[in-house]
Tab-separated table of C-alpha atoms in Angstrom:
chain	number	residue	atom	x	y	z
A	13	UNK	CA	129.542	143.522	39.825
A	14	UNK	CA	128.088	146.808	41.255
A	15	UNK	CA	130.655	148.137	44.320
A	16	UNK	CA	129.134	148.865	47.523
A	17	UNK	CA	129.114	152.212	49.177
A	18	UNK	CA	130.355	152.522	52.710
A	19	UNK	CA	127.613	155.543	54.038
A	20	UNK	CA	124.603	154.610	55.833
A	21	UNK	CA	121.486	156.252	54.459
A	22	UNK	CA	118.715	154.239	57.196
A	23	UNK	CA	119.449	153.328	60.425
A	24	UNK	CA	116.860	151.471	62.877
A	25	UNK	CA	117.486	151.256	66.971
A	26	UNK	CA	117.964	148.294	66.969
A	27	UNK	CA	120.667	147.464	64.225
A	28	UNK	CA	123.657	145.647	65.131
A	29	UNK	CA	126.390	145.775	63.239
A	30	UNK	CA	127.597	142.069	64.025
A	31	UNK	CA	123.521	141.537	62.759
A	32	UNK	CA	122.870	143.202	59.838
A	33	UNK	CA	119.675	144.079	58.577
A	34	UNK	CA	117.538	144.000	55.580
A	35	UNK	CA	115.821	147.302	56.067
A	36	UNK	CA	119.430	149.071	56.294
A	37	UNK	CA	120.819	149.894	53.359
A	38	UNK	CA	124.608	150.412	53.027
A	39	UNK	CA	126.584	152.499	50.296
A	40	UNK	CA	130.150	151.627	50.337
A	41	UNK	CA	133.065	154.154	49.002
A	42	UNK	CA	136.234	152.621	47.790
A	43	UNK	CA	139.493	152.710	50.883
A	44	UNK	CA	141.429	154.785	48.527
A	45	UNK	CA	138.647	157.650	48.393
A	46	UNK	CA	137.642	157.433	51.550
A	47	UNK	CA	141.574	157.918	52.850
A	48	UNK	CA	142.535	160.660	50.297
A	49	UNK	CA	139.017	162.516	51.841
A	50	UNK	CA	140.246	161.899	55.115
A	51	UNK	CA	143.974	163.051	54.653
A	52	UNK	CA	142.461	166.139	52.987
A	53	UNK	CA	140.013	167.092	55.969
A	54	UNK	CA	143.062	166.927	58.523
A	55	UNK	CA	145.430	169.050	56.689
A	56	UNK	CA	142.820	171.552	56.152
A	57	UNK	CA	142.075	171.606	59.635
A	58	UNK	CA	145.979	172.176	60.648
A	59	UNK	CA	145.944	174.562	63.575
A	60	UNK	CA	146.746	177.924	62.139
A	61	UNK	CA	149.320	178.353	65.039
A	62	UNK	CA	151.605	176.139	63.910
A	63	UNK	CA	151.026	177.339	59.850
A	64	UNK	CA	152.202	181.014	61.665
A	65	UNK	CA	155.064	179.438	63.579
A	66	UNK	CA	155.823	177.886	60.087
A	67	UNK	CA	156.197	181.490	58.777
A	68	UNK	CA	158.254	183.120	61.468
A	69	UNK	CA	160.523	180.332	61.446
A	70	UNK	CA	160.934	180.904	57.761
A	71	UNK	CA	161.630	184.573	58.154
A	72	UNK	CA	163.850	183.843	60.785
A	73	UNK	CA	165.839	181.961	58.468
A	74	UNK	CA	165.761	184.504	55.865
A	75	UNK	CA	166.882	187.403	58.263
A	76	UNK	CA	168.944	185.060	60.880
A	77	UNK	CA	169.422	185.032	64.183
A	78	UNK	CA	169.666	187.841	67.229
A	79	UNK	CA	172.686	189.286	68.354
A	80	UNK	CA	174.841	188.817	71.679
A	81	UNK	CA	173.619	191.645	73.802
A	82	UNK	CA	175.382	192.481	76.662
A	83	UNK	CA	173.076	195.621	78.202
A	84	UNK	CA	169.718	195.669	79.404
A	85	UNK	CA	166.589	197.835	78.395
A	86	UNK	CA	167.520	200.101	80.788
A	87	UNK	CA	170.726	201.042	78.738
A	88	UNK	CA	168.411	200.960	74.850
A	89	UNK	CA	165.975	202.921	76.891
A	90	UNK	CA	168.690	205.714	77.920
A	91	UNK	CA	170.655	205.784	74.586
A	92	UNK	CA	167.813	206.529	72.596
A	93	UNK	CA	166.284	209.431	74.954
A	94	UNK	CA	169.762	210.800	75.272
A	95	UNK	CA	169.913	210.783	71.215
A	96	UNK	CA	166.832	212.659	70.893
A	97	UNK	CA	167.228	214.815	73.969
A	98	UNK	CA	170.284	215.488	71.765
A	99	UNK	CA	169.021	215.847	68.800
A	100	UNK	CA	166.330	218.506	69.822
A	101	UNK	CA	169.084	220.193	71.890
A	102	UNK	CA	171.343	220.888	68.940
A	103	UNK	CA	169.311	221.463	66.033
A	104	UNK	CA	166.799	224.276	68.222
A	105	UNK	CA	169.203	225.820	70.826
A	106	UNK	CA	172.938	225.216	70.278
A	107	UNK	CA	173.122	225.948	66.532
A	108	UNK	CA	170.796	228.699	66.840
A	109	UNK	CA	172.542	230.033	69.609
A	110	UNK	CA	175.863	229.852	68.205
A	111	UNK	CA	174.795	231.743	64.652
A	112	UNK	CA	172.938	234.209	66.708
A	113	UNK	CA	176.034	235.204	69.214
A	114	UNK	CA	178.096	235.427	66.132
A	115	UNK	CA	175.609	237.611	64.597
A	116	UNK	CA	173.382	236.154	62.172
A	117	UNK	CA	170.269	233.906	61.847
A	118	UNK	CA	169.578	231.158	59.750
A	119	UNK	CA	167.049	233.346	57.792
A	120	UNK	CA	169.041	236.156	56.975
A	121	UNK	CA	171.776	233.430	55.071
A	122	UNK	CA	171.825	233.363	51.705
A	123	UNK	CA	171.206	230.043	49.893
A	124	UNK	CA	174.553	228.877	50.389
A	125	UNK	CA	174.899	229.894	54.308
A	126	UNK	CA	171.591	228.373	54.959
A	127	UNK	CA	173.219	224.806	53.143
A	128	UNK	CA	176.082	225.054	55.422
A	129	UNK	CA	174.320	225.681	58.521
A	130	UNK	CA	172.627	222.428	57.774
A	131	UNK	CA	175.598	220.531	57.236
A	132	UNK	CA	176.908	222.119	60.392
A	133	UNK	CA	173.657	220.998	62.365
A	134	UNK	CA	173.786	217.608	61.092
A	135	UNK	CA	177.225	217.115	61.553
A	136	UNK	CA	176.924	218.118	64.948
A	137	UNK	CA	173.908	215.922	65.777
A	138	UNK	CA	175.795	213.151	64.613
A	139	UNK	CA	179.191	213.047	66.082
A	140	UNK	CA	176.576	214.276	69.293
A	141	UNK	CA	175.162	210.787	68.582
A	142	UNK	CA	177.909	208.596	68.462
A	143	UNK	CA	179.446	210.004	71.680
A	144	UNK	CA	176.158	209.628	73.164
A	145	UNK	CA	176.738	206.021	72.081
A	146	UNK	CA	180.207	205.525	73.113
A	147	UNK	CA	179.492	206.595	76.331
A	148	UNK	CA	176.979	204.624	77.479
A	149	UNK	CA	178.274	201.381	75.999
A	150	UNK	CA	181.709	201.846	76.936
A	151	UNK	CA	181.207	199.595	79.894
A	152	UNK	CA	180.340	196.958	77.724
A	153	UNK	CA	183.647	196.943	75.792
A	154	UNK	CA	185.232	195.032	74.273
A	155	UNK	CA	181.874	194.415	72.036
A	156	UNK	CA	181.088	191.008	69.919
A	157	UNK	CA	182.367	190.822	66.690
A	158	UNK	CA	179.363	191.634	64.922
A	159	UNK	CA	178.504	195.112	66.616
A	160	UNK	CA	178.506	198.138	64.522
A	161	UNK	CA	180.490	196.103	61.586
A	162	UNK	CA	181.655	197.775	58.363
A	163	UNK	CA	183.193	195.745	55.717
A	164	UNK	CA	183.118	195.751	52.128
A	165	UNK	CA	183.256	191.999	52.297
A	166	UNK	CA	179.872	189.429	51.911
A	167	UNK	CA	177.600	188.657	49.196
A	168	UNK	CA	175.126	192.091	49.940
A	169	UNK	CA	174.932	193.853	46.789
A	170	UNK	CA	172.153	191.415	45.550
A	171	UNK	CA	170.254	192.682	48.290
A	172	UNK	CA	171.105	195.988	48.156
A	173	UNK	CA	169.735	195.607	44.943
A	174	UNK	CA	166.650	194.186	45.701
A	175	UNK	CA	166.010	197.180	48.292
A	176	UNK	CA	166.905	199.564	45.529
A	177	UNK	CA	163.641	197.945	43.622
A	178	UNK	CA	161.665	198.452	46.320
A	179	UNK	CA	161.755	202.645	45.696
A	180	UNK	CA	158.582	203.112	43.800
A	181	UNK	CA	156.423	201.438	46.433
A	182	UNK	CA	158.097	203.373	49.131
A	183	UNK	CA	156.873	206.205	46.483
A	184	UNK	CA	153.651	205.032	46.328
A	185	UNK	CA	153.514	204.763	49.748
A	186	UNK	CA	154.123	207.771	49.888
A	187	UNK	CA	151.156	209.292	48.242
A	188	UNK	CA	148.681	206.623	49.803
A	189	UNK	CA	150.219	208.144	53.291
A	190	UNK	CA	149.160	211.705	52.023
A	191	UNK	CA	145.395	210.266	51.186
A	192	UNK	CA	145.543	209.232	55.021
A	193	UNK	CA	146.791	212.236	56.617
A	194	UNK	CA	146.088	215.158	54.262
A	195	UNK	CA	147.586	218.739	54.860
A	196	UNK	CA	145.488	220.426	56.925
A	197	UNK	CA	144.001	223.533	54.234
A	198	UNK	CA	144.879	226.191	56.574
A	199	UNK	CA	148.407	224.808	56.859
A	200	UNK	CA	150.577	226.805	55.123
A	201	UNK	CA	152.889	225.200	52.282
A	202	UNK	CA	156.028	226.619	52.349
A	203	UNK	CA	159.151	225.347	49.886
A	204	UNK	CA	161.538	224.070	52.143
A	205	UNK	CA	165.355	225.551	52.342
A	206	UNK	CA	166.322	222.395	50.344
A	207	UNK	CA	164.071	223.403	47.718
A	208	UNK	CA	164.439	226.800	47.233
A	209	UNK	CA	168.004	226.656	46.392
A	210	UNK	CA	166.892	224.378	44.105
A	211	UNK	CA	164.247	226.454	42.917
A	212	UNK	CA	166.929	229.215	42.588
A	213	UNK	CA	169.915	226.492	40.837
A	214	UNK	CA	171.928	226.957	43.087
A	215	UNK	CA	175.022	224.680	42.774
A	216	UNK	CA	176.920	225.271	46.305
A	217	UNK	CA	173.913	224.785	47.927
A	218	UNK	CA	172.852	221.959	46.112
A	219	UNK	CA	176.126	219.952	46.704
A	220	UNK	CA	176.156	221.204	50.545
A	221	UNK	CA	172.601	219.902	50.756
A	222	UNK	CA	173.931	216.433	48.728
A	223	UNK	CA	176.357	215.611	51.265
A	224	UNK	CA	173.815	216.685	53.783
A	225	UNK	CA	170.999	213.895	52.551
A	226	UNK	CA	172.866	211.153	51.409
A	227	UNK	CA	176.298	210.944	53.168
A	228	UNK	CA	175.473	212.856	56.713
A	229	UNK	CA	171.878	211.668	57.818
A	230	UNK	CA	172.355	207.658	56.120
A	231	UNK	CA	175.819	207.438	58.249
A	232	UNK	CA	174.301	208.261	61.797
A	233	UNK	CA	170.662	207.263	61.449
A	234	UNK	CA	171.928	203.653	60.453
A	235	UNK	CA	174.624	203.704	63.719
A	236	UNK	CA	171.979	204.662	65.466
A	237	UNK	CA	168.654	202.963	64.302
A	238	UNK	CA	170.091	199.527	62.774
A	239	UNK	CA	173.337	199.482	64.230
A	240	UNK	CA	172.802	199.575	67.862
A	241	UNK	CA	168.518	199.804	68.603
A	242	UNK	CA	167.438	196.316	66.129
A	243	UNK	CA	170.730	194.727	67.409
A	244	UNK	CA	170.156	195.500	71.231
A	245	UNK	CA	166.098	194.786	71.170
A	246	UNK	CA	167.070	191.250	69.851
A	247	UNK	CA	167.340	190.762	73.583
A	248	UNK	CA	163.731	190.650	74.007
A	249	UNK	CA	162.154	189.645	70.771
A	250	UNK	CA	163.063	187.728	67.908
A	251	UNK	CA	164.607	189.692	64.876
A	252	UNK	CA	161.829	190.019	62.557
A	253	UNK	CA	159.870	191.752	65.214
A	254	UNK	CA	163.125	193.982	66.331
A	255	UNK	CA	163.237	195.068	62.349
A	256	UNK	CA	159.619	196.276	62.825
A	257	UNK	CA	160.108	198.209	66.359
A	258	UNK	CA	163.094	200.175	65.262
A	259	UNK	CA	161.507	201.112	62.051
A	260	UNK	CA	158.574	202.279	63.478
A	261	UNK	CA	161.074	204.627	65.793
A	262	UNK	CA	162.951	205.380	63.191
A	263	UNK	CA	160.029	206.761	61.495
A	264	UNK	CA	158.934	208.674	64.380
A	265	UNK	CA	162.266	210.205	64.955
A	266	UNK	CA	161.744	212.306	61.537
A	267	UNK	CA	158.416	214.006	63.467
A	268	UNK	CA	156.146	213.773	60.023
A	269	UNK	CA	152.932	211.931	60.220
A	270	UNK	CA	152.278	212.529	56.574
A	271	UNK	CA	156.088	209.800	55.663
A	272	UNK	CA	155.403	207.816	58.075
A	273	UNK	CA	154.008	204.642	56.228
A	274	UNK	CA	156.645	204.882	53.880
A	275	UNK	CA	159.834	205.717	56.153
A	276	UNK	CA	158.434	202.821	58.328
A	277	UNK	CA	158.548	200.189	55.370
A	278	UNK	CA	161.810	201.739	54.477
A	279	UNK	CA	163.521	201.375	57.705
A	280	UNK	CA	162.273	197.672	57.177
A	281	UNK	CA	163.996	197.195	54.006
A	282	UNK	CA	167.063	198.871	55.740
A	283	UNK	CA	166.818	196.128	58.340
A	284	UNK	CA	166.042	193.454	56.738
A	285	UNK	CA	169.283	194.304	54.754
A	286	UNK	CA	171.296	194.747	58.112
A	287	UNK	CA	170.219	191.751	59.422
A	288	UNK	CA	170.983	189.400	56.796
A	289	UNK	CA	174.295	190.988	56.259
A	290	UNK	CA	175.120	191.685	60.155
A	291	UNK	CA	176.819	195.079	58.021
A	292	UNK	CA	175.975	198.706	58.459
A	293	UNK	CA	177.559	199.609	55.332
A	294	UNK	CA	174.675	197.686	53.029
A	295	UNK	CA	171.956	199.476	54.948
A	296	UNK	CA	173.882	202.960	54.977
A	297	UNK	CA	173.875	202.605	51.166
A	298	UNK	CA	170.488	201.663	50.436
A	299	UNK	CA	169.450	204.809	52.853
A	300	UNK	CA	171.697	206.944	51.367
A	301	UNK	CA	170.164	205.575	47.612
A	302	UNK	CA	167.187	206.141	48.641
A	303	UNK	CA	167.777	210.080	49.852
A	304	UNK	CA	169.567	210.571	46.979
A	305	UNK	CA	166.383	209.372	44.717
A	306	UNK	CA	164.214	211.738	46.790
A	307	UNK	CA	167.132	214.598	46.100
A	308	UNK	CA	167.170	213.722	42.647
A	309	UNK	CA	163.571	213.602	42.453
A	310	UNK	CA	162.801	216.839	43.666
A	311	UNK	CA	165.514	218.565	40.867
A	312	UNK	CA	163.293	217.631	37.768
């Protein structure tokens, strides 16, 4: 017995169907076919919107939730200009100043002097950073539990791990970044102090320039960066899109258009890291791995 099929190739006006006609001739598909076909064309047109909100709530899950914040933008806002007011301040007039009143300049140092000026300078900008931070959070105090947390306690290593996989991309990065923004041919390429002492083996300067890159700059760019800006901007976006804000800033606040693609997807890492763990001592690890790969890297 031949099964009917349930789509209409001829219709006349005037068919009923409580009347059916001769001249209409009916094809009939079989219920299961015809509801698989239909359960298939709704899913595939499932409003994207809700496939998206399916993906943020995922990644909110893998990152977790914001934090308690007790200030308001206007507080983020004048932390971070006070940092970098700071930051400028120190590194181009008060360090400068102070060599030059004692009566030498940076240039003049030997490979060794020129290390510990650095140290010096970053030092500086970094306890300059943390007081800047103190102070304007100190009428917030006493601060929730999970602000600016160290502990060597919590299942992070695994994604410390993970981050520490993600180096050759930030590499790669790195040289796709350089493709974007060349160097300018009439900019002039000159080895930086950090690479001259290498250059010249020297082993002072090297280990004054160690501490400087992976112990120094990891501790107060992750107090400053992940520990109070992704935290505090929680306040007015959800966490995966605080993790992308404060590594875009982060990236700015080295002032190099040819890293930035690659410090930006590392200060992600960082925070993704952070966030999960609700730790700066993860993400000040990773960042200091990471500096100490570049250190390493530039030594061969």
């Amino acid at each position: 017995k031949l099964q009917k099929w349930k789509i209409s190739c001829f219709r006349h006006e005037g068919f009923s169907p409580e009347n059916p006609k001769p001249e209409y001739i009916e094809h009939f598909l079989p219920e299961e076919f015809v509801q698989t076909e239909l359960y298939k064309s709704s899913a595939h047109r499932r409003d994207w919107k809700s496939t998206l909100k399916e993906a943020a709530d995922a990644v909110s899950r893998a990152v977790g939730s914001g934090w308690t914040v007790p200030w308001t933008a206007e507080t983020i806002l004048q932390v971070m200009l006070l940092w970098v007011a700071a930051f400028w301040f120190i590194g181009s007039w008060m360090i400068p100043f102070a060599a030059h009143m004692a009566g030498f300049s940076k240039e003049s140092l030997t490979f060794k002097g020129q290390a510990l000026f650095s140290l010096v300078t970053d030092v500086t900008e970094g306890l300059a950073g943390i007081a800047i931070l103190h102070r304007c959070l100190s009428h917030f105090h006493p601060l929730p539990s999970d602000w600016f947390k160290f502990s060597l306690r919590g299942k992070w290593l695994f994604d410390v791990a993970l981050g520490c996989l993600m180096f050759p991309f930030v590499n790669q990065l790195s040289q796709f970044n350089l493709t974007l923004l060349p160097l300018m041919p009439s900019t002039p390429v000159t080895p930086s102090s950090v690479e001259q002492s290498i250059l010249a083996r020297d082993p002072v300067a090297m280990a004054l320039y160690a501490i400087v890159v992976s112990i120094c700059a990891p501790m107060w760019e992750e107090i400053v960066f992940r520990g109070f800006l992704l935290p505090s901007l929680t306040r007015y976006m959800p966490v995966w899109s605080a993790i992308l804000v404060s590594s875009v800033a982060f990236a700015l606040a080295h002032f190099n258009v040819q890293r930035m693609l690659p410090l930006i997807f590392l200060g992600m890492v960082m925070g993704v890291v952070f966030a999960r763990s609700r730790n700066l001592l993860p993400s000040m690890l990773l960042h200091s791995l990471w500096n100490g790969f570049v250190f390493l890297d530039l030594m061969r």
